[in-house]
Tab-separated table of C-alpha atoms in Angstrom:
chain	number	residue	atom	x	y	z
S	1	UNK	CA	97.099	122.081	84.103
S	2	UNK	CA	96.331	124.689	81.521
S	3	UNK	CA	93.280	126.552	80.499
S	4	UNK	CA	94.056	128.759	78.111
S	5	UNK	CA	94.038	127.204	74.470
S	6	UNK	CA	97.460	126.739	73.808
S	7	UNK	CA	98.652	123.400	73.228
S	8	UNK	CA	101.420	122.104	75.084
S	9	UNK	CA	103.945	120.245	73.596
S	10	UNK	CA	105.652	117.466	74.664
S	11	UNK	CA	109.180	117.888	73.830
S	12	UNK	CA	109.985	113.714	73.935
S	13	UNK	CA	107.321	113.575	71.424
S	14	UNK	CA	106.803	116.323	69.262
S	15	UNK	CA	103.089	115.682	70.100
S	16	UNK	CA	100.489	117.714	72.553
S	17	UNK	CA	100.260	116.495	75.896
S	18	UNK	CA	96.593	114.825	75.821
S	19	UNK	CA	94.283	116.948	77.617
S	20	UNK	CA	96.908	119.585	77.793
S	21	UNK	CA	97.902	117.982	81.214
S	22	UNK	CA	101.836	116.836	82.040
S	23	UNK	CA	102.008	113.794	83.902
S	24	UNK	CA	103.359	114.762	87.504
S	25	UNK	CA	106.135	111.783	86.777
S	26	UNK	CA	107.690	114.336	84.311
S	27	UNK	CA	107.182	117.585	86.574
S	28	UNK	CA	110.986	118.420	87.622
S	29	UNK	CA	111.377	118.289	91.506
S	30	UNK	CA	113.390	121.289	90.924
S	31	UNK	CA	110.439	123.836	89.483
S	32	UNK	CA	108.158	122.158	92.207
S	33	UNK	CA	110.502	123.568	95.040
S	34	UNK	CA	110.773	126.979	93.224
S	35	UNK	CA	107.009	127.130	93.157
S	36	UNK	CA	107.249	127.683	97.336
S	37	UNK	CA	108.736	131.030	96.423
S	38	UNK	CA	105.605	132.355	94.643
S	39	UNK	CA	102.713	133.387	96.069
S	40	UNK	CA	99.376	131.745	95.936
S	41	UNK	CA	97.206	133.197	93.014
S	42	UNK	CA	94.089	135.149	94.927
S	43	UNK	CA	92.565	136.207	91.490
S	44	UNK	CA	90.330	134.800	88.834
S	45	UNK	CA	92.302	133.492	85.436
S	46	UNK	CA	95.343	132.210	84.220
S	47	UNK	CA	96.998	135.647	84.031
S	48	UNK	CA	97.527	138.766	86.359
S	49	UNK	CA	95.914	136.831	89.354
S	50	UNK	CA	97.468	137.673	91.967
S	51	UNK	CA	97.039	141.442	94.408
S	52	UNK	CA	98.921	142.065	97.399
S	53	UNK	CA	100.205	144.489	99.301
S	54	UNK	CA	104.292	145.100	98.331
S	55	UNK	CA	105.166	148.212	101.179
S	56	UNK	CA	108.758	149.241	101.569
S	57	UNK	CA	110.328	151.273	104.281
S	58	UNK	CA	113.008	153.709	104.442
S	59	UNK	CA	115.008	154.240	107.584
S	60	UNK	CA	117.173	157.617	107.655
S	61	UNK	CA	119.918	158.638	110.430
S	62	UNK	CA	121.788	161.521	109.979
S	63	UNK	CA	123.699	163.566	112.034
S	64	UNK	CA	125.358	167.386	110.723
S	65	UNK	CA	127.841	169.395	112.945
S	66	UNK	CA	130.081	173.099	111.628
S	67	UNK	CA	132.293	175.056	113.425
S	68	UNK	CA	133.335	178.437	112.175
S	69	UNK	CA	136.487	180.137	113.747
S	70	UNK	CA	137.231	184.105	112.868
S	71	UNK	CA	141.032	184.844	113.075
S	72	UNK	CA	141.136	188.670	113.362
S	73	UNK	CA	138.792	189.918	110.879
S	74	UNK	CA	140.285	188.981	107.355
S	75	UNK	CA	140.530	185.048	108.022
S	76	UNK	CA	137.531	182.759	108.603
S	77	UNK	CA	137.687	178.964	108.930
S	78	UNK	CA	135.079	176.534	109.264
S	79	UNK	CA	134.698	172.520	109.173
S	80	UNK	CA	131.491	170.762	108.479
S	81	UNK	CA	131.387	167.043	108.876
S	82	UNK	CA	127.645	164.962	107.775
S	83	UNK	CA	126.786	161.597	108.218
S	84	UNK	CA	123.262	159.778	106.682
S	85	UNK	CA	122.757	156.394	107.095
S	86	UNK	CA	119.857	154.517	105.298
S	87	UNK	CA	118.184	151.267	105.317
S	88	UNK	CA	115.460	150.774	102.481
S	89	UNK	CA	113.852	147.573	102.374
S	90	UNK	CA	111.590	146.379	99.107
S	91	UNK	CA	112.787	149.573	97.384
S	92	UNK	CA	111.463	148.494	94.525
S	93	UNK	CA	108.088	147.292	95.401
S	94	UNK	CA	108.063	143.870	94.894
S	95	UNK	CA	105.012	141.697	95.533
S	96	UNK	CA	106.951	138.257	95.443
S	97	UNK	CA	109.285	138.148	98.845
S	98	UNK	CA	111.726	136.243	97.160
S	99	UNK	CA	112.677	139.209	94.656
S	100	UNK	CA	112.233	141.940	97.054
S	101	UNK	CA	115.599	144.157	97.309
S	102	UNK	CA	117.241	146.330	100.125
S	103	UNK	CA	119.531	149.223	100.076
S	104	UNK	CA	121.542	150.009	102.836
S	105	UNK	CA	123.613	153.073	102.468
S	106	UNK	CA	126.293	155.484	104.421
S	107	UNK	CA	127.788	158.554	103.697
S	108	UNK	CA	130.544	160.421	105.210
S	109	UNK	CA	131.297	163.944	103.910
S	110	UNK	CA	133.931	166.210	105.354
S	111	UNK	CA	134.491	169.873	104.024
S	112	UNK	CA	137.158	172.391	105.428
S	113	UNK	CA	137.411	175.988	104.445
S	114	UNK	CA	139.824	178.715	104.926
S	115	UNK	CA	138.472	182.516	103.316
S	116	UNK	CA	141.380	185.093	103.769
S	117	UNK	CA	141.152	188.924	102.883
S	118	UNK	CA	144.013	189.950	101.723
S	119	UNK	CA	143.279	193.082	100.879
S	120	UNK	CA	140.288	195.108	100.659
S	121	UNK	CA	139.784	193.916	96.739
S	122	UNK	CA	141.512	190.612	96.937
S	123	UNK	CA	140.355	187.401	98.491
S	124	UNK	CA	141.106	183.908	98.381
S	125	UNK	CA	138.754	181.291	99.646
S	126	UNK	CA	140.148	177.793	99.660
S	127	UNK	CA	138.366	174.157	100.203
S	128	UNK	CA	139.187	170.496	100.599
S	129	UNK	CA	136.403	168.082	101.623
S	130	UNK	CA	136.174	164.178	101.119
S	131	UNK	CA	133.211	162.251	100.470
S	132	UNK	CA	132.364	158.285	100.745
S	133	UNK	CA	129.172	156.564	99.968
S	134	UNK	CA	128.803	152.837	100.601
S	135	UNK	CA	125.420	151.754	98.608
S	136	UNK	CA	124.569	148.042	98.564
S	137	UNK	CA	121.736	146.112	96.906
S	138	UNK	CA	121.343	142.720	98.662
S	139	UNK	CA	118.159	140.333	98.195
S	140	UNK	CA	116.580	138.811	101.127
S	141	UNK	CA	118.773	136.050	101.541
S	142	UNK	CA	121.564	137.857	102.150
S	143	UNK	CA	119.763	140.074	104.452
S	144	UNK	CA	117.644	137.279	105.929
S	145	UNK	CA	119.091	134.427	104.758
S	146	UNK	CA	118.884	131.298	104.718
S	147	UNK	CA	122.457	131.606	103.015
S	148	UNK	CA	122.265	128.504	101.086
S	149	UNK	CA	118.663	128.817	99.550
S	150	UNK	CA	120.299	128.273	95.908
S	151	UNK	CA	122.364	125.666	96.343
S	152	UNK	CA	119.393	123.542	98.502
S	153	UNK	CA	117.901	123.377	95.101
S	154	UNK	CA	120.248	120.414	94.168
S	155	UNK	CA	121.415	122.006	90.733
S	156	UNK	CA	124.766	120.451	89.443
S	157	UNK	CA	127.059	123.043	89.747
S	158	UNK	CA	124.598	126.333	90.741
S	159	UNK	CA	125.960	126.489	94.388
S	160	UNK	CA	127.595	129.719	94.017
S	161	UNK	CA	125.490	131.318	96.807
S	162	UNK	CA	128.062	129.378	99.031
S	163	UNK	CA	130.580	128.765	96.969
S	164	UNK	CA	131.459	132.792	96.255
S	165	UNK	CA	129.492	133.666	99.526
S	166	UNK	CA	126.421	135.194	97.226
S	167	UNK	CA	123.364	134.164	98.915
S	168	UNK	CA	120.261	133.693	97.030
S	169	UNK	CA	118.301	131.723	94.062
S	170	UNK	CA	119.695	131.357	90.527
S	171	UNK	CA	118.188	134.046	88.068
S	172	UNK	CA	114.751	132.244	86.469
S	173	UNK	CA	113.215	134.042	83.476
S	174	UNK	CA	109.972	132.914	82.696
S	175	UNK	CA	108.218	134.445	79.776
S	176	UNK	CA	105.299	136.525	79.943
S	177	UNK	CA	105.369	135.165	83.503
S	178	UNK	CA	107.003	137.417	87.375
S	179	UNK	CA	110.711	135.401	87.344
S	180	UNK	CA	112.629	134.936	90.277
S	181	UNK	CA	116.341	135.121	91.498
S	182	UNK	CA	116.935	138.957	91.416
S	183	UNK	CA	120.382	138.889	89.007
S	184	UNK	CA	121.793	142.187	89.907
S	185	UNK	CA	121.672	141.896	93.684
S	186	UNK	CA	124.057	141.898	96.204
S	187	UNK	CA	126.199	144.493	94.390
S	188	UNK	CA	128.563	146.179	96.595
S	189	UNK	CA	129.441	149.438	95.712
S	190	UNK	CA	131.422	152.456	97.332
S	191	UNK	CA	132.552	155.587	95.553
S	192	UNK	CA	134.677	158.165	97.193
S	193	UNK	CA	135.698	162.405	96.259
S	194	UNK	CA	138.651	164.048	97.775
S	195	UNK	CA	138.473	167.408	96.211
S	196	UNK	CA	140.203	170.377	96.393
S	197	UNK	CA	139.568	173.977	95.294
S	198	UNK	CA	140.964	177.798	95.063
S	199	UNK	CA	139.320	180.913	94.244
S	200	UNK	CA	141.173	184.058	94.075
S	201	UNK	CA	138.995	186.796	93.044
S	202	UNK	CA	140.132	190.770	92.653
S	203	UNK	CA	137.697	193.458	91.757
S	204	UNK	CA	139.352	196.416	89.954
S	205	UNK	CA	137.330	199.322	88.408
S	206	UNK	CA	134.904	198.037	85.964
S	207	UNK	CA	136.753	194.847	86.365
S	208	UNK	CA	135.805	191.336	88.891
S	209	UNK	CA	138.510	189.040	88.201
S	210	UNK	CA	138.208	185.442	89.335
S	211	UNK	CA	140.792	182.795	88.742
S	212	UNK	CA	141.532	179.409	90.329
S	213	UNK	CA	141.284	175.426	90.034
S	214	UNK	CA	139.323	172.341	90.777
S	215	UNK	CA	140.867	169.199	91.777
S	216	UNK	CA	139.366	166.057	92.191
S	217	UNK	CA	140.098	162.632	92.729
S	218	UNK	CA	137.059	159.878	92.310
S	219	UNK	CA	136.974	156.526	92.860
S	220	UNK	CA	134.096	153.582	92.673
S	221	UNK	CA	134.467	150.060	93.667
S	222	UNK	CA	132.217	147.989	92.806
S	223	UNK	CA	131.655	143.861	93.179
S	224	UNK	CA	129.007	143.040	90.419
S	225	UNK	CA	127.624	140.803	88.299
S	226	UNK	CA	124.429	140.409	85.750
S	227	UNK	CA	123.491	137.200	87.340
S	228	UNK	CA	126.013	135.781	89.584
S	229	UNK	CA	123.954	133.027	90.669
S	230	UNK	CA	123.514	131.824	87.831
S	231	UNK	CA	120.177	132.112	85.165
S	232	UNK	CA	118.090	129.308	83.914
S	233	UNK	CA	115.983	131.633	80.667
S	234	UNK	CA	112.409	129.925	79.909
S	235	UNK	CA	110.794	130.762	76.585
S	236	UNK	CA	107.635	129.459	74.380
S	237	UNK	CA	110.559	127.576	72.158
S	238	UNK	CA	110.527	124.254	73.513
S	239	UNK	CA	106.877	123.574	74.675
S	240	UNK	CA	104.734	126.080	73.427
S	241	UNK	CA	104.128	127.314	76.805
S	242	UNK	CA	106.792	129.144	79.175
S	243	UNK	CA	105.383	127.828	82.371
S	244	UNK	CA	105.195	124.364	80.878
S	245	UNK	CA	109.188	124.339	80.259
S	246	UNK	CA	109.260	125.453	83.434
S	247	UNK	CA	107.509	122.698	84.928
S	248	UNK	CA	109.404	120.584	82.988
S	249	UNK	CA	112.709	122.023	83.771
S	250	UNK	CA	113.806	122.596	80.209
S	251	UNK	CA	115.466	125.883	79.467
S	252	UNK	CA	115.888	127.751	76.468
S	253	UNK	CA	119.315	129.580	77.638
S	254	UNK	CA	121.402	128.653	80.798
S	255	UNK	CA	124.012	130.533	82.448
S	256	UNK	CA	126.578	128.926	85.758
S	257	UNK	CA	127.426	130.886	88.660
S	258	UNK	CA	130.336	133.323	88.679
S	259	UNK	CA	132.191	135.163	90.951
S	260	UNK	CA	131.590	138.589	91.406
S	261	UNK	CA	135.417	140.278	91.582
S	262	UNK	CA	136.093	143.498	93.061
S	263	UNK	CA	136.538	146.171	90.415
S	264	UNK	CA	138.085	149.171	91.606
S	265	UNK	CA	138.610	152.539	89.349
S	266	UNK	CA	139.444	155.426	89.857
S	267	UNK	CA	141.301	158.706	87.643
S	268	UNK	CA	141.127	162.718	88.434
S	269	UNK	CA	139.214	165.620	87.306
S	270	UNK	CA	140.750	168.627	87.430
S	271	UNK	CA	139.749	172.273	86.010
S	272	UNK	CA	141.811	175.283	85.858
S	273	UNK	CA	139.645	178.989	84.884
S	274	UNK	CA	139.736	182.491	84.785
S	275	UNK	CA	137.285	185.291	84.306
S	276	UNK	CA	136.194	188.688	84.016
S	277	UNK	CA	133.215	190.256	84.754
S	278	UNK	CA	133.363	193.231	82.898
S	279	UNK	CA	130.975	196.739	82.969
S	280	UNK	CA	132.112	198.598	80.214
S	281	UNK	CA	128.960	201.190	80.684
S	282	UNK	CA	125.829	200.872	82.996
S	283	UNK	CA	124.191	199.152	80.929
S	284	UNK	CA	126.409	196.610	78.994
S	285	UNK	CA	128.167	193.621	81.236
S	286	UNK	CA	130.365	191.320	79.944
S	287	UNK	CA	131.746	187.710	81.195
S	288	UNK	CA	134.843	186.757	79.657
S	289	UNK	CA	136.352	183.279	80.915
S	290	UNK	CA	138.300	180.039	79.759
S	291	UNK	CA	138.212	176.853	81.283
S	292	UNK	CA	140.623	173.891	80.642
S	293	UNK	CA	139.545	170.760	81.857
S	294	UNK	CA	142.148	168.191	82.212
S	295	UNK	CA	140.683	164.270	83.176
S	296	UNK	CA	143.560	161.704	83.451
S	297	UNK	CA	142.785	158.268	82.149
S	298	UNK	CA	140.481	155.679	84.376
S	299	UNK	CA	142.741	153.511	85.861
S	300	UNK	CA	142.311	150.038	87.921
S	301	UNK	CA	143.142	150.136	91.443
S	302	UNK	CA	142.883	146.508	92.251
S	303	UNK	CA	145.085	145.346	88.795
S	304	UNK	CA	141.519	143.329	87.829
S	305	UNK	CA	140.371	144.560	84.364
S	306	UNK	CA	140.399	143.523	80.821
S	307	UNK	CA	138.915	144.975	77.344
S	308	UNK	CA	139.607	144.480	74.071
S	309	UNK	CA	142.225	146.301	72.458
S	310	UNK	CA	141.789	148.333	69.266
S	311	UNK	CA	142.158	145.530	66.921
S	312	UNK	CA	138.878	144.324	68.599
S	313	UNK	CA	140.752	140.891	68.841
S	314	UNK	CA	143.505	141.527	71.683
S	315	UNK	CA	142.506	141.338	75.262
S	316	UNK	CA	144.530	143.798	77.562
S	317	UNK	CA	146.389	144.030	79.750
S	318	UNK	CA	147.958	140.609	78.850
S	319	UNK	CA	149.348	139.993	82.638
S	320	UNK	CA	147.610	139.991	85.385
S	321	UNK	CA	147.209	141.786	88.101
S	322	UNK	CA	148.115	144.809	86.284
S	323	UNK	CA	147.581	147.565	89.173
S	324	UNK	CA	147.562	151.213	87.377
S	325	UNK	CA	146.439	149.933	83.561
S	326	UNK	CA	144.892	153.176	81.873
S	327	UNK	CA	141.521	152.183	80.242
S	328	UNK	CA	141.869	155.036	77.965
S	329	UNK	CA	144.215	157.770	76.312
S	330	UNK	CA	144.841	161.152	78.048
S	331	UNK	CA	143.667	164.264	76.679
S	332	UNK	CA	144.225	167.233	76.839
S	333	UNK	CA	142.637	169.441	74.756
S	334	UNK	CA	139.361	170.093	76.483
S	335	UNK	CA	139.890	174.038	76.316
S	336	UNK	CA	136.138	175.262	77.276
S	337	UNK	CA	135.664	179.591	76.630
S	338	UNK	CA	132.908	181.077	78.729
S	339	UNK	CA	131.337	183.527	77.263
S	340	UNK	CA	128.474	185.788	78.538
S	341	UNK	CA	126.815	188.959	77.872
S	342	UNK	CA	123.977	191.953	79.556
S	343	UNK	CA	122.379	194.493	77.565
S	344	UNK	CA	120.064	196.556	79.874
S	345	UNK	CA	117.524	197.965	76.481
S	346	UNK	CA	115.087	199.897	79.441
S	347	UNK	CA	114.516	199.424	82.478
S	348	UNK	CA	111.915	196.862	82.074
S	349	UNK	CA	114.032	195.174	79.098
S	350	UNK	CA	117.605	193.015	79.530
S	351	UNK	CA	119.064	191.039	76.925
S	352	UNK	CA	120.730	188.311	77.811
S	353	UNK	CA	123.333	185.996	76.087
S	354	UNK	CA	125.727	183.262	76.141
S	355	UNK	CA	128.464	180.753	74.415
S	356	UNK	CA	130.108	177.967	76.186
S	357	UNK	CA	132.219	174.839	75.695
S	358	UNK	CA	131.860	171.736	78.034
S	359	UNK	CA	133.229	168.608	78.488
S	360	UNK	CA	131.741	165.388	80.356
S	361	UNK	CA	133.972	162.859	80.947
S	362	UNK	CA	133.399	158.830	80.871
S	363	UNK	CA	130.931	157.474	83.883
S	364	UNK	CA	133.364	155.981	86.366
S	365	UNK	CA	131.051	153.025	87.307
S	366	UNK	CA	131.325	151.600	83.688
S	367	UNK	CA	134.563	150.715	83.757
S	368	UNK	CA	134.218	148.445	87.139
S	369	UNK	CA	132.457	146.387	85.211
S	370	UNK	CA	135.160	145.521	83.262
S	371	UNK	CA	136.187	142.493	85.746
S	372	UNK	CA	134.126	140.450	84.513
S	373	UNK	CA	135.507	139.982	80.862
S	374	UNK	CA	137.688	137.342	80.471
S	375	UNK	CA	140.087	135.603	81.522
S	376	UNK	CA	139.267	137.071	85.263
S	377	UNK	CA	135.675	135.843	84.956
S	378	UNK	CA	134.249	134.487	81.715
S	379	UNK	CA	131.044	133.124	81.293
S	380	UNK	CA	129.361	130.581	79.028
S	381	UNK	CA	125.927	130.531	78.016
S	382	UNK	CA	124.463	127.079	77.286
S	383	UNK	CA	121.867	127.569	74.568
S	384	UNK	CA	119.018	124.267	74.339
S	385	UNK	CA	118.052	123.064	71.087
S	386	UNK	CA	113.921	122.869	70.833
S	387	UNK	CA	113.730	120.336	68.783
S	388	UNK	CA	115.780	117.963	71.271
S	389	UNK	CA	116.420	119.687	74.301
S	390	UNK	CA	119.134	118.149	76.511
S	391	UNK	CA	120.039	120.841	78.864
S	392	UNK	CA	117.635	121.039	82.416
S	393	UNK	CA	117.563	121.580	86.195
S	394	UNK	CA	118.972	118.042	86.566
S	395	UNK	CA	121.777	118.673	83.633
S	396	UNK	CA	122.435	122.369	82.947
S	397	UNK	CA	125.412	121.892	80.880
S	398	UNK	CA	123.856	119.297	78.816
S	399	UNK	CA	123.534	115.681	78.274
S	400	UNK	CA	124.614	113.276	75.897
S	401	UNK	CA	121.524	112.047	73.773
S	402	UNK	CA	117.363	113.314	74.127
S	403	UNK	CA	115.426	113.700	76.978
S	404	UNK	CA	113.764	110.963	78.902
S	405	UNK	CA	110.610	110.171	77.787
C-alpha cells in the first residue's frame, strides 16, 4: 500500500500494520467511492504524480448603448445603459474535475446625466446611475450535476446537497495530499449601487469654486458558507499517515452540513465637499477643500444576523427576524480637509504638495457573513481522539466505545 518509510499505524492496535499494508476488510467503502473522483496517477512516486492538462474558458457578452440629447445650447442629457454577461468555467485551474469551479456573472449598469449652464461661469452637472452584479461560484455538480453526488456516499447525516438544495461532495482535507469537496462553492452573491451626485462649479477671478454631494446606497446579498456540505479533516494524528486515515475513514476533525441562509446588508455612503482652486499669482495655485463623509450603520435587510455584543458574551439581536438591526454605531465625525498646493520655481521646475484626510468605511460583504453565527446556523465540530478514535465515514458524530478491530 505504501512505499515510502513511514509506518502505518493501526489505530485498533497501537501497532504497525505488518508490511505496512491495511487489510482491504478494514478499507472504508466510503474512501473507496471517493477515490473515483481522483484521477489516475500518470507519474513515477508516491508524491506529485500526477500532470494534466486543467484549461478554463471564459465566455463574455456584452452589449453598451448612449444617447445624448442637447436642449438649446446650455442643457445636455444623456443615458448610457451596459450589460456583460460571463461564464468562466475551471477559473481556478483545477486538475481534479471534481474541484473545478465556475463563475457565472451579470451586470446591469444604468447612468443618467443632466449638465445645465446656467450662466456663463456657473454650471451644474447632475448624475444618478444604478448598478447590479450577480457573481456566483458553483462546483460542477451544481452546474453538471448529478445533484445528489454527496448524499450517494451513504454518510449518516451529510445529505445536505439535497437536503438544503447544495449539490456536491462533503469538504475532505487530506494532509499533504489535493482534497476534495470545494467548501466555499455555490456562493450566491449580488451587490447593487444606486448613486446619486451634484456638482455645481463657479469660476470667479482667480477663483474655481466647486461644491456638491455624493450619495450612495450599497447593498450585497450573499448565501454562504465555509463548508456547507459538510468537512471530514484528515491529519498524520491517528495513523501516522494522512492517506491511511483516509482509507480507513477515520478523521481527525468533522464538521455536518449546514444551511447556507441568505444574508442581506446593506447602509449608505454619502459625501458632501467644497473647494477652491485658487491662483493667487501666476505662479502659485492653491486647492482649498473639505470633505465630510457621512456612512450610516450596516444594516440587515433580510432580519438574519447575529454577533456578539460588547460584553463578548451577549448574542444580538435577541429576536429574530430583526429586519433593520444596525451592526454598528453611526458616526459622524469623518471631517476630511483637502489640501493642495503649485509653486511654478522656473519654467522647467514645479513644486508640488499636498495634505488630506480619508476615511474607508467597513467592507460590506463581511457582515453577510454574519448569518451563520448562532442561533440562525450554528455549527459543531466533532474533534476524534487518536488514541481511540470513534468518529468515521460510517459514524461522524461518534460512537459509543473503540473502533472495530
Amino acid at each position: 500500500f505504501w512505499q515510502g518509510s513511514t509506518p502505518i499505524i493501526n489505530p485498533s492496535t497501537g501497532q504497525p500494520f505488518p508490511g505496512n499494508i491495511i487489510p482491504s476488510s478494514m478499507l472504508s467503502p466510503t474512501a473507496l467511492n471517493l477515490l473515483k473522483y481522483y484521477p489516475e496517477a500518470n507519474l513515477p512516486g508516491v508524491s506529485n504524480n500526477y500532470q494534466g492538462p486543467s484549461p478554463n474558458t471564459d465566455n463574455v457578452d456584452q452589449f453598451l448603448t448612449r444617447v445624448d440629447q442637447n436642449i438649446g445650447n446650455k442643457i445636455r442629457l444623456n443615458l448610457r445603459y451596459n450589460w456583460h454577461d460571463s461564464f468562466g468555467r475551471n477559473v481556478f485551474n483545477a486538475a481534479i474535475p471534481a474541484t473545478q469551479v465556475t463563475q457565472p456573472r451579470v451586470n446591469n449598469n444604468w447612468l443618467g446625466g443632466y449638465t445645465h449652464t446656467l450662466k456663463p461661469n456657473l454650471l451644474n452637472d447632475f448624475k444618478i446611475g444604478y448598478h447590479r452584479v450577480n457573481f456566483d461560484t458553483l462546483n460542477p455538480f451544481a452546474v453538471d450535476g448529478p445533484a445528489d453526488a454527496g448524499s450517494s456516499l451513504g454518510i449518516p447525516g451529510f445529505d445536505g446537497d439535497v437536503k438544503y438544495s447544495n449539490p456536491g461532495l462533503p469538504s475532505i482535507n487530506i494532509s499533504n495530499f489535493a482534497g476534495l469537496g470545494a467548501g466555499g462553492t455555490n456562493w450566491y452573491q449580488f451587490d447593487t449601487t444606486f448613486q446619486m451626485s451634484d456638482v455645481l462649479a463657479y469660476s470667479a477671478g482667480e477663483h474655481n469654486l466647486r461644491a456638491g454631494f455624493d450619495l450612495r446606497r450599497l447593498a450585497t446579498g450573499r448565501r454562504a458558507a465555509n463548508d456547507p456540505r459538510g468537512l471530514f479533516s484528515f491529519t498524520n494524528d491517528i495513523t501516522g499517515y494522512s492517506m491511511a486515515a483516509f482509507m480507513l475513514g477515520l478523521p481527525r476533525t468533522v464538521i455536518p452540513p449546514t444551511d447556507q441562509i441568505q444574508g442581506h446588508v446593506g447602509g449608505w455612503r454619502n459625501g458632501f465637499f467644497v473647494n477652491d482652486v485658487w491662483q493667487p499669482s501666476r505662479d502659485l495655485t492653491l486647492s482649498l477643500g473639505l470633505r465630510y463623509e457621512m456612512n450610516t450603520p450596516v444594516q440587515t435587510y433580510e432580519g438574519l444576523a447575529t454577533m456578539l455584543d460588547t460584553d463578548l458574551e451577549t448574542i444580538i439581536p435577541t429576536t429574530l427576524p430583526s429586519k433593520g438591526f444596525q451592526f454598528h454605531e453611526a458616526n459622524y465625525k469623518d471631517w476630511g480637509p483637502r489640501l493642495g498646493a503649485t509653486y511654478r520655481l522656473s519654467e522647467k521646475t514645479v513644486l508640488r504638495a499636498g495634505f488630506g484626510i480619508y476615511y474607508n468605511p467597513n467592507q460590506m460583504n463581511s457582515f453577510t457573513f454574519l448569518t451563520n453565527n448562532p442561533p440562525i446556523a450554528a455549527v459543531t465540530t466533532y474533534t476524534n481522539d487518536p488514541s481511540n478514535p470513534t468518529l468515521s465515514f460510517d459514524n461522524p458524530s461518534g460512537v459509543a466505545g473503540p473502533i472495530t478491530r
